[in-house]
CSV table of C-alpha atoms in Angstrom, one decimal:
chain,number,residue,atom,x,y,z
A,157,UNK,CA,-57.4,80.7,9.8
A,158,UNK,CA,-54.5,82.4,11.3
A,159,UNK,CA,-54.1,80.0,13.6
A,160,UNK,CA,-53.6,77.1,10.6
A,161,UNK,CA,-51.5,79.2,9.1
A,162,UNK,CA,-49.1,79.1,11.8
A,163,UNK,CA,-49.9,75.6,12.1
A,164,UNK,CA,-48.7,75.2,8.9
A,165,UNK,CA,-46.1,77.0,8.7
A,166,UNK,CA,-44.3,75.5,12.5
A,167,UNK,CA,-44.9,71.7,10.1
A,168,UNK,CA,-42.6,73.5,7.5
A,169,UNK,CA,-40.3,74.4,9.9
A,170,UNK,CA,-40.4,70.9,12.2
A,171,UNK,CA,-40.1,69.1,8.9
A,172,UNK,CA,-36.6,71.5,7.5
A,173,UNK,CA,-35.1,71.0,10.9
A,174,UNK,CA,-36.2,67.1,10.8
A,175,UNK,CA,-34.3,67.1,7.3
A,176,UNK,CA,-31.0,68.7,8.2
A,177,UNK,CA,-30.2,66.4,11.5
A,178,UNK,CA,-32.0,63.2,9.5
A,179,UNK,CA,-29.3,64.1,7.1
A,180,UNK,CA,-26.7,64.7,9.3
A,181,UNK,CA,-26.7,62.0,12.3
A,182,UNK,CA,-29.3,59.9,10.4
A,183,UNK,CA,-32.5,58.8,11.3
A,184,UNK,CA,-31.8,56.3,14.1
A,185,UNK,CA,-29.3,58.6,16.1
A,186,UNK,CA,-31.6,62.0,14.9
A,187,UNK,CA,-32.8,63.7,18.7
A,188,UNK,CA,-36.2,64.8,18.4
A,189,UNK,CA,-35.4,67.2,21.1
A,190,UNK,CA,-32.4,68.8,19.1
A,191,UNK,CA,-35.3,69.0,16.2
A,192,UNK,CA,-38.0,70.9,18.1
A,193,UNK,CA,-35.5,73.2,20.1
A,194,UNK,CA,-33.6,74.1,16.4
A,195,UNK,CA,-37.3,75.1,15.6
A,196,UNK,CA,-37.8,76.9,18.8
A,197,UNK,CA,-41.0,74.9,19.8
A,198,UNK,CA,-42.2,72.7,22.2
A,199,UNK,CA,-41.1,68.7,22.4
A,200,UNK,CA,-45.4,68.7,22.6
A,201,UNK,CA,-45.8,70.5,20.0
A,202,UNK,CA,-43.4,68.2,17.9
A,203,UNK,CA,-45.7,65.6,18.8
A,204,UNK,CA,-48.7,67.6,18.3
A,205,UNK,CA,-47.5,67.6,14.4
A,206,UNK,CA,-45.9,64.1,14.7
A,207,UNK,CA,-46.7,61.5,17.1
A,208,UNK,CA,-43.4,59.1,16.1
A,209,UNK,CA,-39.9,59.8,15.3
A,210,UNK,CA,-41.4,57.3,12.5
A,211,UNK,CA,-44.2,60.2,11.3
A,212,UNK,CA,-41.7,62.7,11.3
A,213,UNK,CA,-39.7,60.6,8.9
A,214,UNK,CA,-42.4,59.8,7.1
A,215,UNK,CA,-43.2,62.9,6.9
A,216,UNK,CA,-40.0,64.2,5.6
A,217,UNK,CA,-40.1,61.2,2.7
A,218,UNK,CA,-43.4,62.7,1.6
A,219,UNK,CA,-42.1,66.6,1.3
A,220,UNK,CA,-38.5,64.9,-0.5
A,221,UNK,CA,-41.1,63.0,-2.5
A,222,UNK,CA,-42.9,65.9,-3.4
A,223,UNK,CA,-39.7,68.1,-4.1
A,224,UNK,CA,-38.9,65.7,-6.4
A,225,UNK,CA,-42.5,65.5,-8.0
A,226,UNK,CA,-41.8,69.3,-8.4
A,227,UNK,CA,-38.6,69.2,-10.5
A,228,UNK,CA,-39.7,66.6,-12.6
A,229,UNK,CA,-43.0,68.9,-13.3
A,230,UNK,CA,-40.8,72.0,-13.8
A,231,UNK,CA,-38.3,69.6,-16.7
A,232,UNK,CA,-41.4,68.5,-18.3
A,233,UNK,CA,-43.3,71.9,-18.5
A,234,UNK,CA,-39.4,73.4,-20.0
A,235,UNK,CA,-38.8,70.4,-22.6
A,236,UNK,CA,-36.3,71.1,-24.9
A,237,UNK,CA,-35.8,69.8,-28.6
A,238,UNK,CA,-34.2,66.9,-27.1
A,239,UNK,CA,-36.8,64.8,-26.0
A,240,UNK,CA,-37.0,62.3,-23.1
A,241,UNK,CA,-33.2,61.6,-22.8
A,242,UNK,CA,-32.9,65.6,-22.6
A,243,UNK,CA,-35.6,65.7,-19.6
A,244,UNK,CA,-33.6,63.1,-18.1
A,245,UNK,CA,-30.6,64.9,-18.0
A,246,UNK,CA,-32.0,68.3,-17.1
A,247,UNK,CA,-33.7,66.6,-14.2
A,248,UNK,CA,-30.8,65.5,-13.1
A,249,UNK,CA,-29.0,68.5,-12.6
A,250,UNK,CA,-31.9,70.0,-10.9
A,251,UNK,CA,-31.9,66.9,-8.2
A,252,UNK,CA,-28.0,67.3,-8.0
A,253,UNK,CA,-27.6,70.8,-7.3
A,254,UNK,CA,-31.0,70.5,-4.9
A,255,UNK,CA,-29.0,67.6,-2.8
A,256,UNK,CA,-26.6,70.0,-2.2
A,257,UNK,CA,-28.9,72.8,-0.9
A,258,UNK,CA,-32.2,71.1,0.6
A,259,UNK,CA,-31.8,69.2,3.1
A,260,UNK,CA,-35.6,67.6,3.5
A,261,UNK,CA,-34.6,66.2,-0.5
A,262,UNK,CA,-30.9,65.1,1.0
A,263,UNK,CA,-32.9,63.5,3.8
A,264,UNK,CA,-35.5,62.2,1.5
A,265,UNK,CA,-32.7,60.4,-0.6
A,266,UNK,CA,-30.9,59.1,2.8
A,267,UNK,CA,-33.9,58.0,4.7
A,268,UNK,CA,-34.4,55.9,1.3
A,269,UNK,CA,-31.4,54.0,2.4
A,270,UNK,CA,-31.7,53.2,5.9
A,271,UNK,CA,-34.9,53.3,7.0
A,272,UNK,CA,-36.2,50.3,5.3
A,273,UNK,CA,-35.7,48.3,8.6
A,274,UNK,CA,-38.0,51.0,10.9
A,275,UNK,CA,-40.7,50.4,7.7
A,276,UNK,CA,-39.8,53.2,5.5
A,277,UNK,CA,-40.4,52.7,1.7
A,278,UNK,CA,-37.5,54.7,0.0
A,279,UNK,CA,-40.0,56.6,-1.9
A,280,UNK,CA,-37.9,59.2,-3.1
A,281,UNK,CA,-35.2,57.4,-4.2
A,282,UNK,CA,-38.1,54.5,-6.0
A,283,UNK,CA,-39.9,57.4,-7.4
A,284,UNK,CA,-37.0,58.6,-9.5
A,285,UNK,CA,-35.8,55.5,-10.2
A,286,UNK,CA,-39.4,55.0,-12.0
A,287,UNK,CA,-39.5,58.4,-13.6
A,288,UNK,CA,-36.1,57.6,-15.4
A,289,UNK,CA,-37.1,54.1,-16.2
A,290,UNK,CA,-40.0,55.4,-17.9
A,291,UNK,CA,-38.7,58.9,-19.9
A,292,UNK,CA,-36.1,56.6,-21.0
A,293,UNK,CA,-38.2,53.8,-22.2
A,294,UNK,CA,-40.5,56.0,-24.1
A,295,UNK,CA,-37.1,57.6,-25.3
A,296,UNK,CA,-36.3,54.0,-27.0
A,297,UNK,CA,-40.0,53.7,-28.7
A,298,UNK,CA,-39.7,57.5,-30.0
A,299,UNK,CA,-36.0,56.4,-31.4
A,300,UNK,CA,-34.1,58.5,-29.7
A,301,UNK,CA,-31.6,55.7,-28.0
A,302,UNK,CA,-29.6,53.6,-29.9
A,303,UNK,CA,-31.3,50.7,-30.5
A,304,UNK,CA,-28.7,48.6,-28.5
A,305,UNK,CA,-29.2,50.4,-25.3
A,306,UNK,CA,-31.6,49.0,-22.4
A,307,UNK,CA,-33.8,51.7,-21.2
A,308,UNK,CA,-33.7,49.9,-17.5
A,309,UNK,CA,-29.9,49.5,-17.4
A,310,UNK,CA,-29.0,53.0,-18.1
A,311,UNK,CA,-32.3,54.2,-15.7
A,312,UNK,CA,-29.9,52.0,-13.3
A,313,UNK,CA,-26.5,54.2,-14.0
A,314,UNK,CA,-28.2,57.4,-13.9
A,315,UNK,CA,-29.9,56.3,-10.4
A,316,UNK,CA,-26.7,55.1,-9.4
A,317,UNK,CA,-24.5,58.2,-10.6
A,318,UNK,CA,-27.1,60.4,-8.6
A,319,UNK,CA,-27.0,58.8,-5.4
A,320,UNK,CA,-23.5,58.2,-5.2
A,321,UNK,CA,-23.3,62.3,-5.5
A,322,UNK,CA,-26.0,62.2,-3.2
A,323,UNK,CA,-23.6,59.7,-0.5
A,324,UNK,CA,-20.5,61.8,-0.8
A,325,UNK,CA,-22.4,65.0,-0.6
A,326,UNK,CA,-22.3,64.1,2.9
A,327,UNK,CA,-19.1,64.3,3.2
A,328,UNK,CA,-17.8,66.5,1.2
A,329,UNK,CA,-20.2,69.4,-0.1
A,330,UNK,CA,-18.4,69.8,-3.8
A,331,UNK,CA,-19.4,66.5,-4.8
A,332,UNK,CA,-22.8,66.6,-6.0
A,333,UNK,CA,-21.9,69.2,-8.3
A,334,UNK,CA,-22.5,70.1,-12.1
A,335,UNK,CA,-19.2,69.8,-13.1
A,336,UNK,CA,-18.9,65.8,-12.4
A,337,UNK,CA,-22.9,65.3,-13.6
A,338,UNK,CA,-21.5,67.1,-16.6
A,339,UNK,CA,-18.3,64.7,-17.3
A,340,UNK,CA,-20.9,62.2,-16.4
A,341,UNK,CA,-23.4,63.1,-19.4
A,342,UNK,CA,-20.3,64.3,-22.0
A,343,UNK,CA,-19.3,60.4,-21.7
A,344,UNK,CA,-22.2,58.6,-21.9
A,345,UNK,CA,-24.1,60.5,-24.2
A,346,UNK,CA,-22.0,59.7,-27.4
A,347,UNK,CA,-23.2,55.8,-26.8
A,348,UNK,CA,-26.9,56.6,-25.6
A,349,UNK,CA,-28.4,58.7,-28.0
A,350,UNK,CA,-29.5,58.4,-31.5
A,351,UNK,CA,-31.8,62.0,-32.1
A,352,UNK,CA,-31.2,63.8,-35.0
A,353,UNK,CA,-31.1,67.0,-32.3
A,354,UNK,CA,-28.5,65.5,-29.8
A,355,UNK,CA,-29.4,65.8,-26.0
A,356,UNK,CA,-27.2,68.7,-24.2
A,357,UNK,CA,-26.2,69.3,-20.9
A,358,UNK,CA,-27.2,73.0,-21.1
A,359,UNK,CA,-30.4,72.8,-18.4
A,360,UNK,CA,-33.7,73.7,-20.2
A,361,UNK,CA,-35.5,77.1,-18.1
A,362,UNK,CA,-32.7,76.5,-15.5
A,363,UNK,CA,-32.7,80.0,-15.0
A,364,UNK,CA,-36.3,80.5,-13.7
A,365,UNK,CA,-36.3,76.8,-11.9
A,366,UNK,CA,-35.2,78.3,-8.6
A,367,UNK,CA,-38.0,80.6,-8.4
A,368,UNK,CA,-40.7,77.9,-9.4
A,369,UNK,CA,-39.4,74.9,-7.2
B,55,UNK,CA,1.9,32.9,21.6
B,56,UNK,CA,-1.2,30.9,22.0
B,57,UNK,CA,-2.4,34.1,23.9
B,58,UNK,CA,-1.2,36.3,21.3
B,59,UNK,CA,-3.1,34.3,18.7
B,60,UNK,CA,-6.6,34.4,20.9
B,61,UNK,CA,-6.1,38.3,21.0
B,62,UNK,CA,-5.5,39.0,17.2
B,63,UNK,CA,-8.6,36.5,16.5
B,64,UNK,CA,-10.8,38.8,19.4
B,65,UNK,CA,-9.8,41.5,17.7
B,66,UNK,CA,-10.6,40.7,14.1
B,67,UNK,CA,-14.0,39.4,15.2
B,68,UNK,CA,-14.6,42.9,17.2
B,69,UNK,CA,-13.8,44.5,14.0
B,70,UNK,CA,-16.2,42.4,11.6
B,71,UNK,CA,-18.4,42.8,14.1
B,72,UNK,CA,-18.1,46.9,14.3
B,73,UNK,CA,-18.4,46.7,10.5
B,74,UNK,CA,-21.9,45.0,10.7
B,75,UNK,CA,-22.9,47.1,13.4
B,76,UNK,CA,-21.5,50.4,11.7
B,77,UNK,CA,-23.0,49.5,8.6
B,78,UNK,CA,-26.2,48.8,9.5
B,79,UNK,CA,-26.9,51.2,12.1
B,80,UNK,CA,-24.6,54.2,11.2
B,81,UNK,CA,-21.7,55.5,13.4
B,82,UNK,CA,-23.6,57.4,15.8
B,83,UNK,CA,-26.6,55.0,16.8
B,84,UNK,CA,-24.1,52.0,16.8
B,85,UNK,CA,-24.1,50.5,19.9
B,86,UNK,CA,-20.8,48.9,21.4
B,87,UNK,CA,-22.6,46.7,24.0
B,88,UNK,CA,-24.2,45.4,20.9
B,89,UNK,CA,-21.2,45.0,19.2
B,90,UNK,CA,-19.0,43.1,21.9
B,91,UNK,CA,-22.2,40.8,22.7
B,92,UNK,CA,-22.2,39.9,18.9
B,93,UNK,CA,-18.6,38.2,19.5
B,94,UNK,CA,-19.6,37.1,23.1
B,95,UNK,CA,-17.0,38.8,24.9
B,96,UNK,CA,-17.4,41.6,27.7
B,97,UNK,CA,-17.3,45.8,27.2
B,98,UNK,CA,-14.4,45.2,28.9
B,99,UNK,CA,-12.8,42.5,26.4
B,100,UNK,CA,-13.8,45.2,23.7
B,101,UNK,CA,-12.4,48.3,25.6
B,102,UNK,CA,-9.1,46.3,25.6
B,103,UNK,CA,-8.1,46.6,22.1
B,104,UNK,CA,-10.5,49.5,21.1
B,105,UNK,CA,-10.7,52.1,24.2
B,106,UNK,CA,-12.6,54.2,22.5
B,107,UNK,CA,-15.6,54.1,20.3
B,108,UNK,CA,-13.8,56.6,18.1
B,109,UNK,CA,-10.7,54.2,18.0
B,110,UNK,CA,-13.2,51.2,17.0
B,111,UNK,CA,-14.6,53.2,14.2
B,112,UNK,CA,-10.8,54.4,12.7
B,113,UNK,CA,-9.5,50.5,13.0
B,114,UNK,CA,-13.0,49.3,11.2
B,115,UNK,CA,-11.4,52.5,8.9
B,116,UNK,CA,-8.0,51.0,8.5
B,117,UNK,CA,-9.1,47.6,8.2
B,118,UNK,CA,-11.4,48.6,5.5
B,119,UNK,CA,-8.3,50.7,3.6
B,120,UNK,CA,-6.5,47.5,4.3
B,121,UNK,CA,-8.7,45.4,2.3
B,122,UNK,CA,-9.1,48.0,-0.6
B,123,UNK,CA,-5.5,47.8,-0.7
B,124,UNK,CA,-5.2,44.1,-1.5
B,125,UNK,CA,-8.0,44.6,-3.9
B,126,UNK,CA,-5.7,47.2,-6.0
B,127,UNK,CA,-2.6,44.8,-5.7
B,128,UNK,CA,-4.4,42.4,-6.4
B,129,UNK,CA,-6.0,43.5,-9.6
B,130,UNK,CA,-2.4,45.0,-10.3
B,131,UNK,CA,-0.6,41.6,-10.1
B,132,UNK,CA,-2.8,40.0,-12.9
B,133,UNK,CA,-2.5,42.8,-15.0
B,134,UNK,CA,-4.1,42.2,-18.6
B,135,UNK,CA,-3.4,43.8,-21.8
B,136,UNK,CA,-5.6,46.8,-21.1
B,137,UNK,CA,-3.4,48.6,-19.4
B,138,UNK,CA,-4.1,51.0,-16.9
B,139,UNK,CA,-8.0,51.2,-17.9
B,140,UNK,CA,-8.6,47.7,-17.8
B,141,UNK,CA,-7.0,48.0,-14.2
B,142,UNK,CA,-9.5,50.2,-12.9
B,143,UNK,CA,-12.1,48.4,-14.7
B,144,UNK,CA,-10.8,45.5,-12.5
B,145,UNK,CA,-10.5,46.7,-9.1
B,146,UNK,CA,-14.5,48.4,-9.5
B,147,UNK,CA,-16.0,44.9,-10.2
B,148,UNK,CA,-13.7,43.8,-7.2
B,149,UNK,CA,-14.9,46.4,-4.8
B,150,UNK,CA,-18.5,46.4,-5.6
B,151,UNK,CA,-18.0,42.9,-5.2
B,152,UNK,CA,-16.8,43.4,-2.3
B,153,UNK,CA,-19.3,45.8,-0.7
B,154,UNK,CA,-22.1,43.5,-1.5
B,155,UNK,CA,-20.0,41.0,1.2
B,156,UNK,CA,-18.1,42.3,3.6
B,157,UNK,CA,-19.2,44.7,6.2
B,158,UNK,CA,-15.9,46.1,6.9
B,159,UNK,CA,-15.4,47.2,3.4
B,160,UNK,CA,-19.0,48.7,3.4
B,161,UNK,CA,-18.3,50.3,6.7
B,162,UNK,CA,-15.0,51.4,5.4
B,163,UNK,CA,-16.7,53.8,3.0
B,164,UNK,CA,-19.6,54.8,4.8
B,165,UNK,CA,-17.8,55.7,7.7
B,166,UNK,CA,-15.3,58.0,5.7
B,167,UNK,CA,-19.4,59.5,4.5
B,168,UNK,CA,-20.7,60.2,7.9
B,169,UNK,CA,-17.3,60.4,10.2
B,170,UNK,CA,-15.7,63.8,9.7
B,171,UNK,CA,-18.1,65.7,12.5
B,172,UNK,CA,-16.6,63.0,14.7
B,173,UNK,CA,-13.0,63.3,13.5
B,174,UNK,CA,-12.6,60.7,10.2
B,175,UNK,CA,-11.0,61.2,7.1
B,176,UNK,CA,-13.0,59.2,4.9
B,177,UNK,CA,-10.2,57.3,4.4
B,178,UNK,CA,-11.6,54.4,2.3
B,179,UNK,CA,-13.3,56.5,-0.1
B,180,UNK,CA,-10.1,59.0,-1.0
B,181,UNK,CA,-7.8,55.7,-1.1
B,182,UNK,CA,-10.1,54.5,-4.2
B,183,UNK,CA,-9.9,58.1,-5.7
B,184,UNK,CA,-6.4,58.6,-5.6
B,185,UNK,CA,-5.3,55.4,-7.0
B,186,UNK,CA,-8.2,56.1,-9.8
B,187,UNK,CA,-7.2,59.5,-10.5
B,188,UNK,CA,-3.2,58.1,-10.4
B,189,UNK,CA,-4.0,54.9,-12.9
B,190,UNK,CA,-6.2,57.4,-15.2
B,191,UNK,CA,-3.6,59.8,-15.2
B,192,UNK,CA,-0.8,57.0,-16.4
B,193,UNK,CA,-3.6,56.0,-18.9
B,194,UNK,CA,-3.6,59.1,-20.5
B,195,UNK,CA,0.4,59.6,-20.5
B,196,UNK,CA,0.6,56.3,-22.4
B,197,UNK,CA,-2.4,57.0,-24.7
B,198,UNK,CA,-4.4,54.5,-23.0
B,199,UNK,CA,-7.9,57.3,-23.0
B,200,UNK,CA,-8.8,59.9,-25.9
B,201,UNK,CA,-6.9,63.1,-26.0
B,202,UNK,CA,-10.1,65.0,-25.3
B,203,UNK,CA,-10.8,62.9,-21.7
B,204,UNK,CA,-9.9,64.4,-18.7
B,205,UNK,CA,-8.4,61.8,-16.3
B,206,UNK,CA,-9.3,63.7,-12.8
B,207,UNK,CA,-12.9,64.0,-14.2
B,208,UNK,CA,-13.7,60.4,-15.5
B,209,UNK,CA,-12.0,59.5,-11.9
B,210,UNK,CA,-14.6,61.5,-10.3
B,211,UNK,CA,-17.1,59.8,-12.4
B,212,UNK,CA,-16.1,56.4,-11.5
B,213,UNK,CA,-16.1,57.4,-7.7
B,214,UNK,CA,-19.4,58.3,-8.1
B,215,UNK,CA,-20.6,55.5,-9.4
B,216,UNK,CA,-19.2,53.0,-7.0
B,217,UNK,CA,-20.5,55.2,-3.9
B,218,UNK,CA,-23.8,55.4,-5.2
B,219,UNK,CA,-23.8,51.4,-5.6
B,220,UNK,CA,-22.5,51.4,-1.9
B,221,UNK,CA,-25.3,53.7,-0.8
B,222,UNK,CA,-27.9,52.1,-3.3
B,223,UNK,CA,-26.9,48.3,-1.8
B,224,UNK,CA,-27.6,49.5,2.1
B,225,UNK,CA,-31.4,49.5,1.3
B,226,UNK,CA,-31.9,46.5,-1.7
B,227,UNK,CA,-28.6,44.4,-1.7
B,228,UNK,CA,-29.1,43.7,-5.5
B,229,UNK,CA,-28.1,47.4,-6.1
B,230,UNK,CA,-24.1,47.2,-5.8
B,231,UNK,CA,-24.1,44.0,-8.8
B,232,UNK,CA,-22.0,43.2,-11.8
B,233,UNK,CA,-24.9,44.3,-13.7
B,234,UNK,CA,-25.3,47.5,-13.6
B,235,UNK,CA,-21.5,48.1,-13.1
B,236,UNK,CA,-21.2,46.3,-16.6
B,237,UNK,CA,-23.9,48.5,-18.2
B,238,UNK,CA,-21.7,51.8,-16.4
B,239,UNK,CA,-18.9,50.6,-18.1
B,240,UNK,CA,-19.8,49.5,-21.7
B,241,UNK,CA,-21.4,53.1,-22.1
B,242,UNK,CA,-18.1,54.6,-20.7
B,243,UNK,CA,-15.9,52.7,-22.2
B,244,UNK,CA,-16.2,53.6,-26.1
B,245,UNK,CA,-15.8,57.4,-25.4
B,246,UNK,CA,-12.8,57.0,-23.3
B,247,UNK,CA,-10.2,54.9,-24.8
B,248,UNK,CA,-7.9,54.9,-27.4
B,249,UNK,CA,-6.4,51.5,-26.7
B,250,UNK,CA,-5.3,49.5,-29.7
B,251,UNK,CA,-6.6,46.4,-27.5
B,252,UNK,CA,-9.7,48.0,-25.8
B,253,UNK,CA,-10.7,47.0,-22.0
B,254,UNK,CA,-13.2,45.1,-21.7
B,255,UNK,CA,-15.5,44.1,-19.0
B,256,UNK,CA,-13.9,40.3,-18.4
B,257,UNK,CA,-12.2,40.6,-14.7
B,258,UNK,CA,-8.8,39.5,-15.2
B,259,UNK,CA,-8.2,36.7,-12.4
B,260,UNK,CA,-11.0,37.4,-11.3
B,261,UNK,CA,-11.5,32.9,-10.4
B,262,UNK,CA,-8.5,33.2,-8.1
B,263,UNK,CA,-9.4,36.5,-6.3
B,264,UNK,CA,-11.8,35.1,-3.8
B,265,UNK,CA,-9.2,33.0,-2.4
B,266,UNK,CA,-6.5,35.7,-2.4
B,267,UNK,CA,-7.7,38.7,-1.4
């Protein structure tokens, strides 16, 4: 037992040092070797856990994916008055400001992007697109878009607006912050929404999301 | 002169080549063997004009800036009754355009993402922002956006939106389309002008562009 613990917990640790130099020197020129040495464990070991640089990236997809899972579970326990199009938003800033600290979701996000041609799937980045596309069409049938809007086309700008946060995170660590995702949402809103309780960009049960993510 | 002419065309070849190679593979995995054999001429041929893989990368960067550049003139010289707004509206459908075609361009910006550990400036990316940020300012100063929009922020907003359709279009090339840029802007657009002629979403000479820029 204690043994899997430890087991466990060296996975957690090979898969948030796989995260930060997937993230930094991306997943073809990552080092393995740099991964298990930041970890302080054996190249065996690493392959013990993971066989291929492709498992380990795999592997970092699914934890991103599960990250992800976990925020969107966290909005939808906290809704507010605002419906679908406020779970939306408040997911948002909850991916945003997690770019900017986790880097197995930052990975997650950028091994979306590049890894298609070693077989990867972009989960993370499919799985929110999905999860917006469908909040924002069951916002539509429960009214609360303007009846002009297409739920898919705005799911599209919102998956775009992330990401590009996401892309120049990378470069420059104030951009996937709350202040642009706010000018962002202040904009669009005014266009998008038709609720009798107008969605805000005040972040339902932000304040206890870092200790339940 | 003939030998001049052999050595600028070597040259711009190496760097479409770079871009593709860049592009696809990221900075650090990029291989230059790869990259001279794609133009059929020897390491030594490429080592000529770029000594260095660093120098490579900051030409594929200037080139890229170059290009942008003739975008923005471009999209200035057919000017439409918009004003300044209508510009920028312009110039995004240009560069997203743009990055669903040309490699350099695409390197240009991800390069100024992934380059600063090895020295880059991102280049590409601030170029857009700055003339963004300059335009939206003018906008403002000429009544062009409502008194309540904040010129630097909507600028950020913009930024965003075409680097997440940069990073979005490495994995599914239908990502960076005139689609979803068109649905970005018609949610933008009624909250953030005040134009007596509104922008609109038509690309001003946009027939002729292809053969100018």
């Amino acid at each position: 037992m204690v043994k899997q613990e430890r087991a466990l917990r060296t996975r957690n640790a090979l898969l948030t040092a796989a995260g930060e130099v997937f993230s930094r020197e991306g997943y073809r020129a990552a080092s393995l070797t740099v991964i298990s040495g930041n970890v302080g464990v054996s190249s065996g070991a690493l392959h013990f856990h993971f066989p291929t640089k492709l498992d380990l990236a795999a592997a970092v997809e699914e934890a991103a994916a599960a990250r992800l899972r976990s925020i969107v579970e966290h909005c939808e326990r906290h809704e507010g008055p605002g419906g679908s199009v406020q779970l939306v938003i408040d997911a948002s800033y909850q991916v945003v400001e997690r770019l900017a600290q986790d880097p197995v979701l930052r990975a997650g996000f950028e091994l979306g992007e590049t890894m298609e041609r070693a077989g990867g799937t972009g989960k993370v980045c499919d799985l929110w697109q999905r999860w917006v596309v469908s909040l924002l069409r069951h916002a539509q049938e429960a009214g609360g878009l303007r009846p002009d809007v297409v739920p898919d086309h705005l799911a599209s700008v919102v998956v775009a607006m992330t990401a590009g946060l996401a892309a120049l995170g990378r470069r420059d660590a104030h951009w996937p912050s709350r202040a642009t995702l706010t000018s962002f949402w202040l904009l669009m809103l005014p266009q998008v929404t038709a609720a009798e309780t107008p969605p805000t960009c005040v972040v339902h049960g932000h304040d206890s999301a870092a200790e339940e993510l």
